[in-house]
PDB file of C-alpha atoms and ligand atoms in Angstrom:
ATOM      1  CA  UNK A 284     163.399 344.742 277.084  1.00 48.00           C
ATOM      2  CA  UNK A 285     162.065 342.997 274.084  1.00 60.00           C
ATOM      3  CA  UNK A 286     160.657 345.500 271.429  1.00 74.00           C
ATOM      4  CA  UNK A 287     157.491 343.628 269.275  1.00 90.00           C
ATOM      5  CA  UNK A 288     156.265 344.392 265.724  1.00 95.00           C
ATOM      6  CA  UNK A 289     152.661 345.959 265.471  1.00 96.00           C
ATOM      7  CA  UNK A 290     150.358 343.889 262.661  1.00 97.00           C
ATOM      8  CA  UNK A 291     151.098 347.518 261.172  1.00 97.00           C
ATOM      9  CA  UNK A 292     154.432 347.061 261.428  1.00 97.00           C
ATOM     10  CA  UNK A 293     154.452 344.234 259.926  1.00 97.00           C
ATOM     11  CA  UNK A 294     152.433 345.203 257.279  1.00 98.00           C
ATOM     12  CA  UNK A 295     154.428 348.587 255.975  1.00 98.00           C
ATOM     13  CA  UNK A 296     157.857 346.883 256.149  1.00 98.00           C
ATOM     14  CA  UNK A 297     156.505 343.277 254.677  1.00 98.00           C
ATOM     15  CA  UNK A 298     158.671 343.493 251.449  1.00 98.00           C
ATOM     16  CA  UNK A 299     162.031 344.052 253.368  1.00 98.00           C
ATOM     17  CA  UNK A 300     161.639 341.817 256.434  1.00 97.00           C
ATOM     18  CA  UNK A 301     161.201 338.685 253.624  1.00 97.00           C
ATOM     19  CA  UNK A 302     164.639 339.545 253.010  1.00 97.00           C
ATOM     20  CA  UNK A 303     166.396 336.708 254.956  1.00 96.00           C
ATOM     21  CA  UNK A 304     169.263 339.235 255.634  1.00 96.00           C
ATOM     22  CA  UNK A 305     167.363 341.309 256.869  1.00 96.00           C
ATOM     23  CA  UNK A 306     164.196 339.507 259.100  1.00 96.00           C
ATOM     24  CA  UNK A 307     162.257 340.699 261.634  1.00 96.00           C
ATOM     25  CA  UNK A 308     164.965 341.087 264.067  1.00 96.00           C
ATOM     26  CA  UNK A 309     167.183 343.587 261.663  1.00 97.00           C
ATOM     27  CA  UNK A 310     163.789 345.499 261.163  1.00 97.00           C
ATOM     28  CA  UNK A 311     163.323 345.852 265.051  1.00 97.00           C
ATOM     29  CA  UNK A 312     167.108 346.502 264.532  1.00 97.00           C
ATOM     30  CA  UNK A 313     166.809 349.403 262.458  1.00 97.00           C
ATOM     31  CA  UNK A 314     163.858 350.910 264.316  1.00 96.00           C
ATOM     32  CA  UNK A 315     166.465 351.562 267.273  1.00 96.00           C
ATOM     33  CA  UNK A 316     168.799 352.978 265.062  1.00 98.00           C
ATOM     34  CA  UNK A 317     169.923 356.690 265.158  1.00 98.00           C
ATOM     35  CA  UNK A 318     171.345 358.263 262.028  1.00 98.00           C
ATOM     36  CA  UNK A 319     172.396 362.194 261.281  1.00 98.00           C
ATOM     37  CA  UNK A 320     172.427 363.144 258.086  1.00 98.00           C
ATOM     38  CA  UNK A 321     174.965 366.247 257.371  1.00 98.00           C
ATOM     39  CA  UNK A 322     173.093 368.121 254.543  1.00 98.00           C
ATOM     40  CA  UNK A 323     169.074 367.976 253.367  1.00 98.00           C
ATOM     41  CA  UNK A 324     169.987 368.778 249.914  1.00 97.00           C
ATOM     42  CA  UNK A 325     171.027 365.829 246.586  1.00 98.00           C
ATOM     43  CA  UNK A 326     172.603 363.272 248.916  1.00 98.00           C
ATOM     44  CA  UNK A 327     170.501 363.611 252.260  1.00 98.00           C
ATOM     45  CA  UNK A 328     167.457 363.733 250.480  1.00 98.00           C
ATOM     46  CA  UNK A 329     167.204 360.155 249.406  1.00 98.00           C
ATOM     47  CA  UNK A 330     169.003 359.123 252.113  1.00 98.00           C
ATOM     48  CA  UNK A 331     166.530 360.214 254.443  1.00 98.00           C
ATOM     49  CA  UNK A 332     163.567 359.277 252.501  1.00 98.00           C
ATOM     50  CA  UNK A 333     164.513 355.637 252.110  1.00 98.00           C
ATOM     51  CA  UNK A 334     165.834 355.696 255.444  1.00 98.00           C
ATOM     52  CA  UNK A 335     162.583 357.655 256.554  1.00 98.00           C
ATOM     53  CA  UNK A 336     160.737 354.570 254.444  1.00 98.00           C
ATOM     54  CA  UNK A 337     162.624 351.641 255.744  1.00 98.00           C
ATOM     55  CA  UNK A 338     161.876 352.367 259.577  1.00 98.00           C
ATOM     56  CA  UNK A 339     164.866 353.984 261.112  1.00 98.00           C
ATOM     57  CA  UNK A 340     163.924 354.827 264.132  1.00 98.00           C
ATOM     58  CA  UNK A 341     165.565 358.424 264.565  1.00 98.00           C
ATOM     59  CA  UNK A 342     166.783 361.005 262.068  1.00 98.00           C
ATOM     60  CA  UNK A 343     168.420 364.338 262.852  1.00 98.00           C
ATOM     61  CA  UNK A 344     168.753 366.389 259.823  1.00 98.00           C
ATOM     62  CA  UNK A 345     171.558 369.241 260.217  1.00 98.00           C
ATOM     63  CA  UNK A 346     171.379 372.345 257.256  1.00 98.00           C
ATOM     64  CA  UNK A 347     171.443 375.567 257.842  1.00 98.00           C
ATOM     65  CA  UNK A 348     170.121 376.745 253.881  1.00 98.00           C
ATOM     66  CA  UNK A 349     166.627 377.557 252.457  1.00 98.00           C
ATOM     67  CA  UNK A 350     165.612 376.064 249.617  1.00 98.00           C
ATOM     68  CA  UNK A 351     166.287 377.689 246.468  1.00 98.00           C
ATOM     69  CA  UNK A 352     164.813 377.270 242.942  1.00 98.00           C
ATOM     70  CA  UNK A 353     167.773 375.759 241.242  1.00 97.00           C
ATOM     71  CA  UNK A 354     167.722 372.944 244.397  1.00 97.00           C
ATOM     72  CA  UNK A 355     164.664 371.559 243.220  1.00 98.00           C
ATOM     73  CA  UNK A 356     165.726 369.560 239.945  1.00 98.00           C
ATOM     74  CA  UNK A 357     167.935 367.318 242.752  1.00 98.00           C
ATOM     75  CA  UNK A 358     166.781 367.555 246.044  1.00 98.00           C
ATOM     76  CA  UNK A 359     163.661 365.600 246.011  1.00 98.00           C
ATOM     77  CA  UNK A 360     162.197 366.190 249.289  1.00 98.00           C
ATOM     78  CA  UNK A 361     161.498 369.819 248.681  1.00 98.00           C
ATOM     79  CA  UNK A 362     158.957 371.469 246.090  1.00 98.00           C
ATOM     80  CA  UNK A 363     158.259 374.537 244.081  1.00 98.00           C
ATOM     81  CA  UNK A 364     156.257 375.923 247.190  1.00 98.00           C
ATOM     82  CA  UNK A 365     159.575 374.762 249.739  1.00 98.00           C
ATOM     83  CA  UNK A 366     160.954 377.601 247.724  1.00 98.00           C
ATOM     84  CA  UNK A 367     162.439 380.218 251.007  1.00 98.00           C
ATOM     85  CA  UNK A 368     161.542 377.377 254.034  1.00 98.00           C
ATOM     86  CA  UNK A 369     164.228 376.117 256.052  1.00 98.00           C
ATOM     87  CA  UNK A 370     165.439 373.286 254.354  1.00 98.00           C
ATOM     88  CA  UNK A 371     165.166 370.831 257.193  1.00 98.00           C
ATOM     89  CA  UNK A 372     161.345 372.170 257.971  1.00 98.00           C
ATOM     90  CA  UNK A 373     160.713 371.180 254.316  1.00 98.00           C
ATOM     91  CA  UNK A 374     162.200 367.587 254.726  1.00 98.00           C
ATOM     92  CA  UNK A 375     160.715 367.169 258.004  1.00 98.00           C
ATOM     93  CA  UNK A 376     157.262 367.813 256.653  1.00 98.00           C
ATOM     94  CA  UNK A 377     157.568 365.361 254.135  1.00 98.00           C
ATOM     95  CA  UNK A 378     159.623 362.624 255.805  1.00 98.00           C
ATOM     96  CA  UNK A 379     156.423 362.742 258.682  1.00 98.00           C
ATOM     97  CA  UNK A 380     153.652 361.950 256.025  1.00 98.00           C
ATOM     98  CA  UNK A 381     155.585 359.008 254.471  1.00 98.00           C
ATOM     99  CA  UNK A 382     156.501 357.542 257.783  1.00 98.00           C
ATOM    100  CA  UNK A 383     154.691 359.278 261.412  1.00 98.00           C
ATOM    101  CA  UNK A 384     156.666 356.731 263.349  1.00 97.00           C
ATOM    102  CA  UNK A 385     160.139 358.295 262.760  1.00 98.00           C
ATOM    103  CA  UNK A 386     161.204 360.938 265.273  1.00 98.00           C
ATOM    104  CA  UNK A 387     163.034 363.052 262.782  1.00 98.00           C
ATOM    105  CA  UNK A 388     165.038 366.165 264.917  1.00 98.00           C
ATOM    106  CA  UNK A 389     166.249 368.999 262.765  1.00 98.00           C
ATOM    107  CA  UNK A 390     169.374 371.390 263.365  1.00 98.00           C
ATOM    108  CA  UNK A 391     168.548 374.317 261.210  1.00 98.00           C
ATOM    109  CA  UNK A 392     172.668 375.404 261.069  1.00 98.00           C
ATOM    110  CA  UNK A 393     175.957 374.825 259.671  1.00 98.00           C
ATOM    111  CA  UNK A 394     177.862 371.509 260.931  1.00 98.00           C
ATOM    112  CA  UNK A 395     180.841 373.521 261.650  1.00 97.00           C
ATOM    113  CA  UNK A 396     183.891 372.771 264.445  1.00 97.00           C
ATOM    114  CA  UNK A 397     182.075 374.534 267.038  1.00 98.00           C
ATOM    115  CA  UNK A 398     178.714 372.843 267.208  1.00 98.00           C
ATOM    116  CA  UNK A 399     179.499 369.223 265.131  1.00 98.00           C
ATOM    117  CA  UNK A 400     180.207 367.276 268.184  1.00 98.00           C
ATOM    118  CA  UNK A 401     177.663 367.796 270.439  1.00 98.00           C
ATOM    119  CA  UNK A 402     175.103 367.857 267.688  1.00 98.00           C
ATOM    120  CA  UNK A 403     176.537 364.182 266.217  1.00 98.00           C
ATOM    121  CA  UNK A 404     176.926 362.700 270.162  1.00 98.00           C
ATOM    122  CA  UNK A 405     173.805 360.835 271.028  1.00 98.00           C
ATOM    123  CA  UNK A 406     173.974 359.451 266.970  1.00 98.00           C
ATOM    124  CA  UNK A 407     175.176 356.118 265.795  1.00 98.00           C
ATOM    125  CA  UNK A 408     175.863 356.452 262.438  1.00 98.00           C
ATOM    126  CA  UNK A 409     176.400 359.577 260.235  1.00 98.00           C
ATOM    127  CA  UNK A 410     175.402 360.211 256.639  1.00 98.00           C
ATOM    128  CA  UNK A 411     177.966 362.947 255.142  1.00 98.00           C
ATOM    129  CA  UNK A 412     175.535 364.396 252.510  1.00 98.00           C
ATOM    130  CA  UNK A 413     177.440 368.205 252.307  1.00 97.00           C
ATOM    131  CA  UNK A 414     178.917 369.734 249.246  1.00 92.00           C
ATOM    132  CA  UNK A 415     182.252 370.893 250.244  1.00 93.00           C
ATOM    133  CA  UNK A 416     185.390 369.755 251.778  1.00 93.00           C
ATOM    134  CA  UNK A 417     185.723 371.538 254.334  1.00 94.00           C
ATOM    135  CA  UNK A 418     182.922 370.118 255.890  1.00 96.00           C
ATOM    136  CA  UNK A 419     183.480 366.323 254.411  1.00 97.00           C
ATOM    137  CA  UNK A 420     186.939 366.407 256.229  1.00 97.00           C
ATOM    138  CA  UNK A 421     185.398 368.216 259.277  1.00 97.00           C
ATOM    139  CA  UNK A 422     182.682 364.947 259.161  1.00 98.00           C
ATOM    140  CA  UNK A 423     185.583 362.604 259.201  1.00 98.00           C
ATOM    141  CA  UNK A 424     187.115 364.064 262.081  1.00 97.00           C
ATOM    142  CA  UNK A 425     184.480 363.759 264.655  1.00 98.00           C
ATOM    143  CA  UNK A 426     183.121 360.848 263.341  1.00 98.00           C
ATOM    144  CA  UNK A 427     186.361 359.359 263.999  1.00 97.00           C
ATOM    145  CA  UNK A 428     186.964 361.079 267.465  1.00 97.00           C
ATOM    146  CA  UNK A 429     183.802 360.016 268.805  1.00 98.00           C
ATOM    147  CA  UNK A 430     184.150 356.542 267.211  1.00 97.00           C
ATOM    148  CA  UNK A 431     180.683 356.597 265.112  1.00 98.00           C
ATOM    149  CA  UNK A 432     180.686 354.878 261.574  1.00 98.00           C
ATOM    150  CA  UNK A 433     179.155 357.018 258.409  1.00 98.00           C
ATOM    151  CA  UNK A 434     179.036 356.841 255.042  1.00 98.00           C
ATOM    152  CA  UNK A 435     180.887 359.769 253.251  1.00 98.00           C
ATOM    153  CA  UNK A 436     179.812 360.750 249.730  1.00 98.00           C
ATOM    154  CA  UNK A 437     181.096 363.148 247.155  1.00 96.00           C
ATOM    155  CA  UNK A 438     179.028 363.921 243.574  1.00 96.00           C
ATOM    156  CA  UNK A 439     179.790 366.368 240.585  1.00 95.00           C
ATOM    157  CA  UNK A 440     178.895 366.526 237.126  1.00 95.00           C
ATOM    158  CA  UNK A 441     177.913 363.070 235.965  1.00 97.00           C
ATOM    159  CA  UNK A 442     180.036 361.195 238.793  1.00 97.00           C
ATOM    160  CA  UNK A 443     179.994 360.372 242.665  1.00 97.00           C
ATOM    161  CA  UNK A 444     181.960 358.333 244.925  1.00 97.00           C
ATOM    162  CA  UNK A 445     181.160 356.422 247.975  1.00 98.00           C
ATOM    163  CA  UNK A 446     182.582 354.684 251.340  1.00 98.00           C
ATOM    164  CA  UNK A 447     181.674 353.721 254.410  1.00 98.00           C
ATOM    165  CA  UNK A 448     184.353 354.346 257.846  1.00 98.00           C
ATOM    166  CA  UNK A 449     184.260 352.110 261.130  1.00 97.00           C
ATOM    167  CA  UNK A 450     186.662 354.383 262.524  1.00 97.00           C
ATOM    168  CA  UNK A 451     190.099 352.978 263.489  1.00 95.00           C
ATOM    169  CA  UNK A 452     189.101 349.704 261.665  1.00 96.00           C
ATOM    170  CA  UNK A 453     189.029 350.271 258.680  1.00 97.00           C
ATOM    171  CA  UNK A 454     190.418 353.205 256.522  1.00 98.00           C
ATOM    172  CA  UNK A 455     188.829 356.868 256.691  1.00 98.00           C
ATOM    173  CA  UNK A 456     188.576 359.887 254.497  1.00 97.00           C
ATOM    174  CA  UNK A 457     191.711 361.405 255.322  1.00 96.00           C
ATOM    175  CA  UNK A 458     193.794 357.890 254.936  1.00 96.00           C
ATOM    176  CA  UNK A 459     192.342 357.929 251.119  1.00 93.00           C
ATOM    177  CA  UNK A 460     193.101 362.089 250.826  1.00 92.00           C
ATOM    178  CA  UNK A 461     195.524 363.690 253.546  1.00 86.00           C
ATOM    179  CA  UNK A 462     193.690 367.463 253.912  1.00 84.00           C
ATOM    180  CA  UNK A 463     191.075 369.328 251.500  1.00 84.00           C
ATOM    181  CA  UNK A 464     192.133 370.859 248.101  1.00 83.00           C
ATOM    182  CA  UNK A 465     193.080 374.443 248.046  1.00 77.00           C
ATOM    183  CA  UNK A 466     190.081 376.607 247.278  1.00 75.00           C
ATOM    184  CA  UNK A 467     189.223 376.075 243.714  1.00 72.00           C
ATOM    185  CA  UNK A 468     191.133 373.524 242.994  1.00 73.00           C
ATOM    186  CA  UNK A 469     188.590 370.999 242.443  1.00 73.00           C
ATOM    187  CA  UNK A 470     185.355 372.062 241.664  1.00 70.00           C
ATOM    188  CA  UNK A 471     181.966 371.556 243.485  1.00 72.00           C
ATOM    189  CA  UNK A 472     178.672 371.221 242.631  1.00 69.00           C
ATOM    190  CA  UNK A 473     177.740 374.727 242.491  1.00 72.00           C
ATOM    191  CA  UNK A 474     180.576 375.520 240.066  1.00 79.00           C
ATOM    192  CA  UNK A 475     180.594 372.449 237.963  1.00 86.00           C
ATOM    193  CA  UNK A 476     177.151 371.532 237.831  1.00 93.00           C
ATOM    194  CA  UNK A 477     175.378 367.888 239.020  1.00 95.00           C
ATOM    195  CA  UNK A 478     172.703 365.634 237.473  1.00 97.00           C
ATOM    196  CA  UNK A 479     169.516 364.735 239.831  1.00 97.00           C
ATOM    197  CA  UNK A 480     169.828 360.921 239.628  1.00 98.00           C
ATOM    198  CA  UNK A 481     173.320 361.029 240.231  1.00 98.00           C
ATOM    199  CA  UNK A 482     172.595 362.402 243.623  1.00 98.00           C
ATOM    200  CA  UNK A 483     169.883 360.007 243.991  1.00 98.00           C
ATOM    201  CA  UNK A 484     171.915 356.917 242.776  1.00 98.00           C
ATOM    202  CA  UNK A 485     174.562 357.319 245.146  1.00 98.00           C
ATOM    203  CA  UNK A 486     172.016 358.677 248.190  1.00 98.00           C
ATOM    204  CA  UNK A 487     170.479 355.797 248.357  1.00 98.00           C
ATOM    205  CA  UNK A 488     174.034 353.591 248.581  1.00 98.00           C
ATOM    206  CA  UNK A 489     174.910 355.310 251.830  1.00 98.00           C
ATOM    207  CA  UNK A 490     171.255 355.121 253.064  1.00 98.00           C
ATOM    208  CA  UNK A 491     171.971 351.428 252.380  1.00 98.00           C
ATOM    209  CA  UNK A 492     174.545 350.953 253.860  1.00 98.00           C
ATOM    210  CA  UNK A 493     173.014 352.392 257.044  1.00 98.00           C
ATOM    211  CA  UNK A 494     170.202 349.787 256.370  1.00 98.00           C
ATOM    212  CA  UNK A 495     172.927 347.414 256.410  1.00 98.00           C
ATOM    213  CA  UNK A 496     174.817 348.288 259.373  1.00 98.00           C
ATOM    214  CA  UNK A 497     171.913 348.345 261.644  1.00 97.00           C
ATOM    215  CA  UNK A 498     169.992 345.511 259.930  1.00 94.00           C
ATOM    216  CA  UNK A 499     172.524 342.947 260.871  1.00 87.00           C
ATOM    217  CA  UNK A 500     174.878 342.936 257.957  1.00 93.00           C
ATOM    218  CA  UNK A 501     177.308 345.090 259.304  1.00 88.00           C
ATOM    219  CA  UNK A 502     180.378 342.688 258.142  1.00 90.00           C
ATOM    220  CA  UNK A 503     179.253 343.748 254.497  1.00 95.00           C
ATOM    221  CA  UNK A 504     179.966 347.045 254.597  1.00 98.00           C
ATOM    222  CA  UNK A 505     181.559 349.142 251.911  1.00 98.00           C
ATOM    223  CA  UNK A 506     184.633 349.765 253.887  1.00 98.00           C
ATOM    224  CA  UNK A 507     188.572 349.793 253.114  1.00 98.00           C
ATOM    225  CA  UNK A 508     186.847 350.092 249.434  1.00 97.00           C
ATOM    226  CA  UNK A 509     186.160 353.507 247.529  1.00 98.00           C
ATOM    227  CA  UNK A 510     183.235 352.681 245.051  1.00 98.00           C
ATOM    228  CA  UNK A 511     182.884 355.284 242.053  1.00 98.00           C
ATOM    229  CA  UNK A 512     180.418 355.681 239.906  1.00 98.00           C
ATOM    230  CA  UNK A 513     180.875 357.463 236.307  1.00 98.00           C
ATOM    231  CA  UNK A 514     177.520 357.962 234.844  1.00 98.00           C
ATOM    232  CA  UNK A 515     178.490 358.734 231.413  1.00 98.00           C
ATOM    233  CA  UNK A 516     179.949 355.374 230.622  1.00 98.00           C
ATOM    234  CA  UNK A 517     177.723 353.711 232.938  1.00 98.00           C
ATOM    235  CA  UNK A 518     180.129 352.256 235.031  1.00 98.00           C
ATOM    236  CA  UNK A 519     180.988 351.155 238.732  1.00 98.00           C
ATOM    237  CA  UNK A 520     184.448 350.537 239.989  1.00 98.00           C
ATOM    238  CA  UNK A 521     185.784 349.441 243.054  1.00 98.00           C
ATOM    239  CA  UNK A 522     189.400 351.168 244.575  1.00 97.00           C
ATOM    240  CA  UNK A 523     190.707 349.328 247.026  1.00 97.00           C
ATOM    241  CA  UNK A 524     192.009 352.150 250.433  1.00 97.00           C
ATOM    242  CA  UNK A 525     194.312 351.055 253.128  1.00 96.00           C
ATOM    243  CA  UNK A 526     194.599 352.053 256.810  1.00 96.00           C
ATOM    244  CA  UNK A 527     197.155 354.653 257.178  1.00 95.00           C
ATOM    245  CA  UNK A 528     199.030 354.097 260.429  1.00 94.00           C
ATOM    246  CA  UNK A 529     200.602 357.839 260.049  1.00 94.00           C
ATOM    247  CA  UNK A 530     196.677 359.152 259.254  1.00 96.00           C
ATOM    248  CA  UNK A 531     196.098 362.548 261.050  1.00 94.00           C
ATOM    249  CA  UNK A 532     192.728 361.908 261.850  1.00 96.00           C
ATOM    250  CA  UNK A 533     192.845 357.756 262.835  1.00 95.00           C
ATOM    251  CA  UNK A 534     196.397 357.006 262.863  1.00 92.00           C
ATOM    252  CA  UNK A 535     197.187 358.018 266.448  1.00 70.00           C
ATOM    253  CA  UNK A 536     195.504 358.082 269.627  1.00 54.00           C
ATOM    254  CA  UNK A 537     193.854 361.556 269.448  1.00 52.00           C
ATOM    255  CA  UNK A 538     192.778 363.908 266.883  1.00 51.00           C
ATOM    256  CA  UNK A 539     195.491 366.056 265.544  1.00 49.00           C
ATOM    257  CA  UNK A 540     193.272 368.984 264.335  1.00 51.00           C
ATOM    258  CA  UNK A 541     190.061 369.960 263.132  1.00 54.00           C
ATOM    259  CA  UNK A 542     189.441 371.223 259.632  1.00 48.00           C
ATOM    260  CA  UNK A 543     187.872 374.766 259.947  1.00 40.00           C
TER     261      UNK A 543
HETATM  262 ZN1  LIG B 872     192.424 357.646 258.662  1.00 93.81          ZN
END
């Protein structure tokens, strides 16, 4: 079945189907795409919204939390008067008046082991936008059970880091770092603090790569490659991660364990 674009259509994505990499056919493309987003807080907000802008066709937003003042200076889909909604209501509500066309579904809970796999099943690519490990390694792991690429994400202070997985292609999470720091170890966001645009600067890089990997440029993906991005001395760097073959969660047939 061939899927046209309305004059409307047409109109409201003009700018991006010039892009020769991108055409008319990546922008029908992307409107059959399917993308979860884990987390409607700094990352998933900009990821949705550009997502959300761009056409996607369907969004499922998982997060359990309500928003709370101190979210507001980084999580740009919700406002002072979000302040005690369901997180996902709030980006819902605002994702539908920039774009009706995209069926957005929310999951107002926590991803956790019990309900991540049937909620990330009929998905086809997965945006990790959570704030702690737990859940980042718990991302990696289904993602790479069921086989679905995503983008995982990590931000504090006045840094992030990005990469995208194609699972047992190229490397994952837990090649790069074996099994989540003991508790306080490392600090999060919470405990260390995060600037807005930081969240919003590497957001939009996994929304992008989405973009990408339905679009038709799926061979230009930021995998085997951690990028990282230090804000303070305003620079980007590129580490290059290998495939482990002895990887818990993509080095053997089946899935060792879940992260709990
Ligand atoms: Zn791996």
């Amino acid at each position: 079945m061939s899927i046209r674009l309305t004059p409307e259509q047409i109109e409201r994505y003009s700018r991006q189907i010039m892009i020769p990499d991108l055409g008319g056919r990546g922008q029908i493309r992307l409107r059959r795409g399917k993308v979860l987003i884990i987390g409607s807080g700094g990352l998933g907000c900009p990821a949705a919204f550009y997502l959300t802008a761009a056409g996607i066709g369907t969004l499922g937003l998982v997060d359990g939390d309500r928003v709370e003042l101190s979210n507001l200076q980084r999580q740009i889909l919700h406002s002072t008067m979000d302040v005690g909604r369901e997180k996902v209501a709030s980006a819902k509500e605002k994702l539908n008046r920039l774009n009706p066309e995209v069926e957005i579904c929310n999951y107002p809970v926590r991803f956790d082991e019990k309900n991540a796999a049937e909620i990330a099943a009929p998905y086809d690519f997965i945006i990790d936008g959570s704030d702690n490990f737990a859940t980042k390694f718990l991302v990696n792991d289904i993602a790479v059970s069921l086989g679905k690429p995503f983008s995982h994400a990590g931000i504090v202070r006045l840094q992030g880091q990005t990469m995208t997985v194609i699972p047992h292609q190229s490397a994952c999470y837990r090649c790069l770092f074996k099994e989540p720091p003991a508790p306080g170890e490392i600090l999060n966001c919470q405990q260390a603090g995060i600037l807005g645009a930081i969240a919003g600067t590497i957001g939009s890089i996994q929304a992008t790569e989405a973009i990408k990997y339905f679009a038709g440029m799926e061979e230009e993906l930021l995998v085997d490659r951690l990028l990282t991005y230090d804000a303070k001395a305003m620079k980007f760097r590129i580490v290059d991660v290998k495939k482990n073959p002895r990887c818990g969660a993509c080095g053997g047939k089946t899935l060792n364990s879940l992260i709990v």
